[in-house]
Amino acid sequence: MSLSLNQRTTKRWTVEQAVAGCVRHGIEAVGLWREEVAEQGLAESAKLVREAGLRVSSLCRGGFLTRGDRAALDDNRRAVDEAAELGAACLVLVVGGLPGVAPGQAPGAAASRDLAGARATVAAVLDVLAPYAGERGVRLALEPLHPVYCPDRAVVSTLGQALDLAAPYPQEWVGVVVDTFHVWWDPQVFEQIARAGARIASYQVCDYLHPLPADVLLGRGMMGDGVIDFPPLTRAVLAAGYGGDIEVEIFNAEVWAADPDEVVTTMKERHARVVF
């Protein structure tokens, strides 16, 4: 499995800078984010990646399906079209939290507490979105998030739940993301990785810091700086048949403030020494 730089790890880099950084450091793939792609321009981003000879390991992100409205569906269709233009291996979907609960904010009076209903909405929207993606050769990748994010970001918290949602569709249409930060704690993680098999669309790595910072979104650390035992997870993903890129995705204020080239140098060393 080759190494991929997720653009969030070097948050200060534009698409152009991230592509150049990958080339400079001998990294063969890059995971892009829609916001930065929009700033660079979709056609220009695709051209930069293509001319550099890089793979787009993922496009982040679609999702927030729990809203269940036309605007959410239309935005996800646009995300599918962008992934197709970029030739991305998958479009990562963060499915969304409880309706009316905004990320990082206290729930207001109108916030829903219907968790089962929110999960049912995700399944209903997938019924429409999955065929749209499949027709355009784009693979949706459902990403379960750690339960701490269930209220505001993802009502899908385990790999097993993600696989249940993916099951009705061809594996070429809907896969799952195995992200070490989000799944390391799950007592069924190895069983579910084996069950996932060819549905694994992306393997993302970073460490789980302890204690978490006040903003838990930024609790992702460089591999080796937290509590995750990476080699068993990597072996399990390999044994399941995954042969794609290992994408390093880190949300961390100190990492973002550091020199991006130094971050990538450390990332390569930790990938070789810690992840395997």
mmCIF file of C-alpha atoms in Angstrom:
data_model
loop_
_atom_site.group_PDB
_atom_site.id
_atom_site.type_symbol
_atom_site.label_atom_id
_atom_site.label_comp_id
_atom_site.label_asym_id
_atom_site.label_seq_id
_atom_site.Cartn_x
_atom_site.Cartn_y
_atom_site.Cartn_z
ATOM 1 C CA MET A 1 0.000 0.000 0.000
ATOM 2 C CA SER A 2 1.396 3.377 -1.041
ATOM 3 C CA LEU A 3 1.332 6.499 1.098
ATOM 4 C CA SER A 4 -1.119 9.324 0.384
ATOM 5 C CA LEU A 5 -1.190 12.844 1.804
ATOM 6 C CA ASN A 6 -4.652 13.969 2.812
ATOM 7 C CA GLN A 7 -4.782 17.684 2.192
ATOM 8 C CA ARG A 8 -6.051 18.438 5.699
ATOM 9 C CA THR A 9 -2.757 17.225 7.184
ATOM 10 C CA THR A 10 -1.027 20.196 5.560
ATOM 11 C CA LYS A 11 -3.991 22.539 5.885
ATOM 12 C CA ARG A 12 -2.071 25.629 4.781
ATOM 13 C CA TRP A 13 -1.277 24.154 1.362
ATOM 14 C CA THR A 14 -3.473 24.896 -1.630
ATOM 15 C CA VAL A 15 -4.160 22.130 -4.130
ATOM 16 C CA GLU A 16 -1.249 23.356 -6.221
ATOM 17 C CA GLN A 17 1.075 23.382 -3.204
ATOM 18 C CA ALA A 18 -0.099 19.967 -1.996
ATOM 19 C CA VAL A 19 0.478 18.440 -5.428
ATOM 20 C CA ALA A 20 3.944 20.000 -5.608
ATOM 21 C CA GLY A 21 4.688 18.803 -2.076
ATOM 22 C CA CYS A 22 3.740 15.239 -2.942
ATOM 23 C CA VAL A 23 6.019 15.314 -5.964
ATOM 24 C CA ARG A 24 8.840 16.832 -3.909
ATOM 25 C CA HIS A 25 8.566 14.148 -1.225
ATOM 26 C CA GLY A 26 7.997 11.196 -3.547
ATOM 27 C CA ILE A 27 4.393 10.591 -2.475
ATOM 28 C CA GLU A 28 2.246 9.013 -5.190
ATOM 29 C CA ALA A 29 -1.270 10.046 -4.136
ATOM 30 C CA VAL A 30 -3.165 12.931 -2.595
ATOM 31 C CA GLY A 31 -6.519 13.162 -0.832
ATOM 32 C CA LEU A 32 -8.272 16.399 -1.789
ATOM 33 C CA TRP A 33 -10.928 18.522 -0.092
ATOM 34 C CA ARG A 34 -13.799 20.117 -1.941
ATOM 35 C CA GLU A 35 -13.272 23.577 -0.450
ATOM 36 C CA GLU A 36 -9.669 23.793 -1.634
ATOM 37 C CA VAL A 37 -10.574 22.272 -5.001
ATOM 38 C CA ALA A 38 -13.206 24.985 -5.438
ATOM 39 C CA GLU A 39 -10.636 27.679 -4.606
ATOM 40 C CA GLN A 40 -8.143 26.247 -7.108
ATOM 41 C CA GLY A 41 -10.839 25.502 -9.645
ATOM 42 C CA LEU A 42 -12.083 22.007 -10.442
ATOM 43 C CA ALA A 43 -10.621 21.789 -13.943
ATOM 44 C CA GLU A 44 -7.297 23.266 -12.814
ATOM 45 C CA SER A 45 -7.111 20.875 -9.855
ATOM 46 C CA ALA A 46 -7.713 17.887 -12.118
ATOM 47 C CA LYS A 47 -5.054 19.152 -14.518
ATOM 48 C CA LEU A 48 -2.485 19.674 -11.748
ATOM 49 C CA VAL A 49 -2.971 16.159 -10.403
ATOM 50 C CA ARG A 50 -2.937 14.578 -13.838
ATOM 51 C CA GLU A 51 0.192 16.381 -15.014
ATOM 52 C CA ALA A 52 2.011 15.494 -11.770
ATOM 53 C CA GLY A 53 1.206 11.817 -12.285
ATOM 54 C CA LEU A 54 -0.577 11.527 -8.921
ATOM 55 C CA ARG A 55 -3.608 9.479 -7.904
ATOM 56 C CA VAL A 56 -6.487 11.127 -6.036
ATOM 57 C CA SER A 57 -6.958 8.650 -3.199
ATOM 58 C CA SER A 58 -10.162 10.345 -2.030
ATOM 59 C CA LEU A 59 -12.261 13.463 -2.280
ATOM 60 C CA CYS A 60 -13.523 14.798 1.039
ATOM 61 C CA ARG A 61 -16.286 15.208 1.543
ATOM 62 C CA GLY A 62 -19.886 14.613 0.738
ATOM 63 C CA GLY A 63 -22.535 13.623 3.206
ATOM 64 C CA PHE A 64 -24.555 15.350 5.933
ATOM 65 C CA LEU A 65 -27.391 13.283 4.557
ATOM 66 C CA THR A 66 -29.429 13.474 7.769
ATOM 67 C CA ARG A 67 -30.730 16.853 6.662
ATOM 68 C CA GLY A 68 -32.815 14.860 4.195
ATOM 69 C CA ASP A 69 -33.629 17.877 2.026
ATOM 70 C CA ARG A 70 -33.196 18.698 -1.638
ATOM 71 C CA ALA A 71 -30.266 21.022 -0.962
ATOM 72 C CA ALA A 72 -28.282 18.235 0.704
ATOM 73 C CA LEU A 73 -28.994 15.825 -2.133
ATOM 74 C CA ASP A 74 -28.059 18.393 -4.772
ATOM 75 C CA ASP A 75 -24.794 19.185 -2.990
ATOM 76 C CA ASN A 76 -23.911 15.511 -2.867
ATOM 77 C CA ARG A 77 -24.652 15.127 -6.557
ATOM 78 C CA ARG A 78 -22.243 17.989 -7.196
ATOM 79 C CA ALA A 79 -19.670 16.237 -5.014
ATOM 80 C CA VAL A 80 -20.077 13.077 -7.094
ATOM 81 C CA ASP A 81 -19.544 15.051 -10.293
ATOM 82 C CA GLU A 82 -16.412 16.658 -8.818
ATOM 83 C CA ALA A 83 -15.039 13.249 -7.801
ATOM 84 C CA ALA A 84 -15.645 11.975 -11.317
ATOM 85 C CA GLU A 85 -13.801 14.930 -12.836
ATOM 86 C CA LEU A 86 -10.842 14.413 -10.494
ATOM 87 C CA GLY A 87 -10.746 10.649 -11.048
ATOM 88 C CA ALA A 88 -10.917 10.151 -7.278
ATOM 89 C CA ALA A 89 -10.812 6.593 -5.975
ATOM 90 C CA CYS A 90 -13.775 7.428 -3.738
ATOM 91 C CA LEU A 91 -15.968 10.212 -2.399
ATOM 92 C CA VAL A 92 -15.896 10.144 1.397
ATOM 93 C CA LEU A 93 -19.309 10.581 3.028
ATOM 94 C CA VAL A 94 -19.655 11.898 6.583
ATOM 95 C CA VAL A 95 -23.344 11.174 6.995
ATOM 96 C CA GLY A 96 -24.297 13.962 9.406
ATOM 97 C CA GLY A 97 -25.528 14.206 12.965
ATOM 98 C CA LEU A 98 -28.940 14.784 14.459
ATOM 99 C CA PRO A 99 -30.992 17.257 12.400
ATOM 100 C CA GLY A 100 -30.744 20.728 13.873
ATOM 101 C CA VAL A 101 -27.542 20.011 15.812
ATOM 102 C CA ALA A 102 -24.712 22.068 14.321
ATOM 103 C CA PRO A 103 -21.111 20.880 14.621
ATOM 104 C CA GLY A 104 -19.532 22.144 17.817
ATOM 105 C CA GLN A 105 -22.655 23.967 19.036
ATOM 106 C CA ALA A 106 -25.147 23.258 21.794
ATOM 107 C CA PRO A 107 -28.470 21.883 20.511
ATOM 108 C CA GLY A 108 -31.247 24.427 20.235
ATOM 109 C CA ALA A 109 -34.925 23.989 20.934
ATOM 110 C CA ALA A 110 -35.579 22.715 17.418
ATOM 111 C CA ALA A 111 -32.859 20.063 17.501
ATOM 112 C CA SER A 112 -33.971 16.499 16.867
ATOM 113 C CA ARG A 113 -33.290 13.707 19.321
ATOM 114 C CA ASP A 114 -34.574 10.997 16.986
ATOM 115 C CA LEU A 115 -31.387 9.011 16.405
ATOM 116 C CA ALA A 116 -33.144 6.074 14.741
ATOM 117 C CA GLY A 117 -34.966 8.467 12.428
ATOM 118 C CA ALA A 118 -31.711 10.173 11.452
ATOM 119 C CA ARG A 119 -30.165 6.832 10.534
ATOM 120 C CA ALA A 120 -33.240 5.924 8.504
ATOM 121 C CA THR A 121 -32.884 9.198 6.594
ATOM 122 C CA VAL A 122 -29.285 8.291 5.687
ATOM 123 C CA ALA A 123 -30.484 4.992 4.230
ATOM 124 C CA ALA A 124 -33.265 6.718 2.289
ATOM 125 C CA VAL A 125 -30.933 9.312 0.746
ATOM 126 C CA LEU A 126 -28.428 6.599 -0.193
ATOM 127 C CA ASP A 127 -31.191 4.931 -2.220
ATOM 128 C CA VAL A 128 -31.113 7.974 -4.494
ATOM 129 C CA LEU A 129 -27.443 8.940 -4.313
ATOM 130 C CA ALA A 130 -25.827 5.508 -4.763
ATOM 131 C CA PRO A 131 -27.258 4.886 -8.270
ATOM 132 C CA TYR A 132 -26.326 8.429 -9.294
ATOM 133 C CA ALA A 133 -22.728 7.813 -8.205
ATOM 134 C CA GLY A 134 -22.600 4.351 -9.736
ATOM 135 C CA GLU A 135 -23.733 5.637 -13.114
ATOM 136 C CA ARG A 136 -20.828 8.100 -13.074
ATOM 137 C CA GLY A 137 -18.199 5.620 -11.969
ATOM 138 C CA VAL A 138 -17.799 7.164 -8.523
ATOM 139 C CA ARG A 139 -17.540 5.034 -5.405
ATOM 140 C CA LEU A 140 -19.167 6.405 -2.272
ATOM 141 C CA ALA A 141 -17.211 5.674 0.907
ATOM 142 C CA LEU A 142 -19.238 5.728 4.122
ATOM 143 C CA GLU A 143 -17.060 6.834 7.023
ATOM 144 C CA PRO A 144 -18.106 5.832 10.538
ATOM 145 C CA LEU A 145 -16.972 8.440 13.051
ATOM 146 C CA HIS A 146 -16.040 7.957 16.699
ATOM 147 C CA PRO A 147 -19.191 8.094 18.885
ATOM 148 C CA VAL A 148 -18.121 11.439 20.351
ATOM 149 C CA TYR A 149 -19.187 12.931 17.009
ATOM 150 C CA CYS A 150 -22.580 11.209 16.869
ATOM 151 C CA PRO A 151 -24.673 14.266 17.841
ATOM 152 C CA ASP A 152 -23.308 16.707 15.295
ATOM 153 C CA ARG A 153 -21.314 14.949 12.570
ATOM 154 C CA ALA A 154 -22.124 11.269 12.058
ATOM 155 C CA VAL A 155 -24.918 9.101 13.390
ATOM 156 C CA VAL A 156 -22.966 6.158 11.970
ATOM 157 C CA SER A 157 -20.406 5.269 14.637
ATOM 158 C CA THR A 158 -19.165 1.764 13.842
ATOM 159 C CA LEU A 159 -17.802 -0.043 10.840
ATOM 160 C CA GLY A 160 -20.596 -2.571 11.270
ATOM 161 C CA GLN A 161 -23.250 0.141 10.902
ATOM 162 C CA ALA A 162 -21.545 1.494 7.791
ATOM 163 C CA LEU A 163 -21.401 -1.983 6.255
ATOM 164 C CA ASP A 164 -25.088 -2.545 6.958
ATOM 165 C CA LEU A 165 -25.895 0.677 5.071
ATOM 166 C CA ALA A 166 -23.621 -0.321 2.175
ATOM 167 C CA ALA A 167 -24.919 -3.873 1.884
ATOM 168 C CA PRO A 168 -27.857 -3.241 -0.507
ATOM 169 C CA TYR A 169 -25.574 -1.789 -3.187
ATOM 170 C CA PRO A 170 -22.824 -3.145 -5.426
ATOM 171 C CA GLN A 171 -19.434 -2.782 -3.765
ATOM 172 C CA GLU A 172 -18.307 -0.660 -6.720
ATOM 173 C CA TRP A 173 -21.016 1.857 -5.790
ATOM 174 C CA VAL A 174 -20.742 1.992 -2.002
ATOM 175 C CA GLY A 175 -17.774 1.120 0.180
ATOM 176 C CA VAL A 176 -16.538 2.097 3.624
ATOM 177 C CA VAL A 177 -13.656 4.001 5.148
ATOM 178 C CA VAL A 178 -11.481 2.393 7.805
ATOM 179 C CA ASP A 179 -10.089 5.362 9.735
ATOM 180 C CA THR A 180 -7.924 4.360 12.681
ATOM 181 C CA PHE A 181 -8.940 7.391 14.763
ATOM 182 C CA HIS A 182 -12.594 6.456 14.514
ATOM 183 C CA VAL A 183 -12.534 2.647 14.787
ATOM 184 C CA TRP A 184 -9.595 1.667 17.032
ATOM 185 C CA TRP A 185 -11.763 1.447 20.153
ATOM 186 C CA ASP A 186 -14.422 -0.886 18.673
ATOM 187 C CA PRO A 187 -14.235 -4.419 20.164
ATOM 188 C CA GLN A 188 -15.615 -5.774 16.866
ATOM 189 C CA VAL A 189 -13.262 -3.848 14.604
ATOM 190 C CA PHE A 190 -11.230 -6.835 13.381
ATOM 191 C CA GLU A 191 -14.342 -8.897 12.730
ATOM 192 C CA GLN A 192 -15.878 -6.015 10.786
ATOM 193 C CA ILE A 193 -12.716 -5.321 8.765
ATOM 194 C CA ALA A 194 -12.722 -8.978 7.698
ATOM 195 C CA ARG A 195 -16.423 -8.700 6.863
ATOM 196 C CA ALA A 196 -15.787 -5.537 4.835
ATOM 197 C CA GLY A 197 -13.353 -7.214 2.463
ATOM 198 C CA ALA A 198 -13.552 -5.569 -0.942
ATOM 199 C CA ARG A 199 -15.877 -2.872 0.395
ATOM 200 C CA ILE A 200 -12.904 -1.102 2.005
ATOM 201 C CA ALA A 201 -12.611 1.975 -0.192
ATOM 202 C CA SER A 202 -10.106 3.920 1.903
ATOM 203 C CA TYR A 203 -7.688 3.277 4.765
ATOM 204 C CA GLN A 204 -6.983 6.489 6.679
ATOM 205 C CA VAL A 205 -4.528 6.741 9.549
ATOM 206 C CA CYS A 206 -3.715 9.121 12.354
ATOM 207 C CA ASP A 207 -3.419 8.695 16.107
ATOM 208 C CA TYR A 208 -5.951 9.237 18.896
ATOM 209 C CA LEU A 209 -4.518 11.734 21.364
ATOM 210 C CA HIS A 210 -5.100 11.453 25.088
ATOM 211 C CA PRO A 211 -6.241 13.601 26.694
ATOM 212 C CA LEU A 212 -8.310 15.070 23.896
ATOM 213 C CA PRO A 213 -8.087 18.844 23.405
ATOM 214 C CA ALA A 214 -11.033 21.099 24.243
ATOM 215 C CA ASP A 215 -12.023 20.978 20.572
ATOM 216 C CA VAL A 216 -12.277 17.225 20.091
ATOM 217 C CA LEU A 217 -12.242 17.665 16.311
ATOM 218 C CA LEU A 218 -8.537 18.486 16.657
ATOM 219 C CA GLY A 219 -7.664 15.400 18.701
ATOM 220 C CA ARG A 220 -6.022 13.587 15.784
ATOM 221 C CA GLY A 221 -2.256 13.237 16.122
ATOM 222 C CA MET A 222 0.728 12.049 14.153
ATOM 223 C CA MET A 223 1.026 8.278 14.243
ATOM 224 C CA GLY A 224 2.959 7.268 17.363
ATOM 225 C CA ASP A 225 1.867 10.287 19.417
ATOM 226 C CA GLY A 226 -1.297 8.692 20.823
ATOM 227 C CA VAL A 227 -2.762 5.404 22.005
ATOM 228 C CA ILE A 228 -3.479 3.421 18.812
ATOM 229 C CA ASP A 229 -1.703 0.150 18.057
ATOM 230 C CA PHE A 230 -1.437 0.439 14.276
ATOM 231 C CA PRO A 231 0.190 -2.794 13.019
ATOM 232 C CA PRO A 232 -2.729 -5.120 13.889
ATOM 233 C CA LEU A 233 -5.172 -2.796 12.127
ATOM 234 C CA THR A 234 -2.933 -2.510 9.074
ATOM 235 C CA ARG A 235 -2.494 -6.274 8.913
ATOM 236 C CA ALA A 236 -6.252 -6.755 9.153
ATOM 237 C CA VAL A 237 -6.908 -4.290 6.322
ATOM 238 C CA LEU A 238 -4.292 -6.015 4.165
ATOM 239 C CA ALA A 239 -5.728 -9.448 4.974
ATOM 240 C CA ALA A 240 -9.174 -8.204 3.913
ATOM 241 C CA GLY A 241 -7.748 -7.601 0.453
ATOM 242 C CA TYR A 242 -7.309 -3.837 0.435
ATOM 243 C CA GLY A 243 -4.602 -2.722 -1.976
ATOM 244 C CA GLY A 244 -5.223 1.018 -2.155
ATOM 245 C CA ASP A 245 -3.377 3.921 -0.599
ATOM 246 C CA ILE A 246 -2.797 4.600 3.084
ATOM 247 C CA GLU A 247 -4.001 8.160 3.543
ATOM 248 C CA VAL A 248 -2.714 10.224 6.459
ATOM 249 C CA GLU A 249 -5.439 12.619 7.627
ATOM 250 C CA ILE A 250 -4.655 14.759 10.669
ATOM 251 C CA PHE A 251 -6.726 17.519 12.272
ATOM 252 C CA ASN A 252 -4.396 19.130 14.814
ATOM 253 C CA ALA A 253 -3.670 22.800 15.511
ATOM 254 C CA GLU A 254 0.041 22.222 16.219
ATOM 255 C CA VAL A 255 0.509 20.134 13.084
ATOM 256 C CA TRP A 256 -1.266 22.794 11.020
ATOM 257 C CA ALA A 257 0.983 25.516 12.478
ATOM 258 C CA ALA A 258 4.191 23.613 11.672
ATOM 259 C CA ASP A 259 6.132 23.833 8.417
ATOM 260 C CA PRO A 260 4.235 21.576 5.982
ATOM 261 C CA ASP A 261 7.413 20.092 4.519
ATOM 262 C CA GLU A 262 8.562 19.088 8.010
ATOM 263 C CA VAL A 263 5.117 17.572 8.664
ATOM 264 C CA VAL A 264 5.352 15.463 5.502
ATOM 265 C CA THR A 265 8.884 14.341 6.377
ATOM 266 C CA THR A 266 7.677 13.189 9.802
ATOM 267 C CA MET A 267 4.600 11.600 8.246
ATOM 268 C CA LYS A 268 6.738 9.470 5.927
ATOM 269 C CA GLU A 269 8.974 8.324 8.772
ATOM 270 C CA ARG A 270 6.049 7.444 11.052
ATOM 271 C CA HIS A 271 4.253 5.655 8.227
ATOM 272 C CA ALA A 272 7.250 3.370 7.755
ATOM 273 C CA ARG A 273 8.075 2.896 11.437
ATOM 274 C CA VAL A 274 4.699 3.011 13.213
ATOM 275 C CA VAL A 275 1.872 2.124 10.824
ATOM 276 C CA PHE A 276 3.492 -1.148 9.741
#
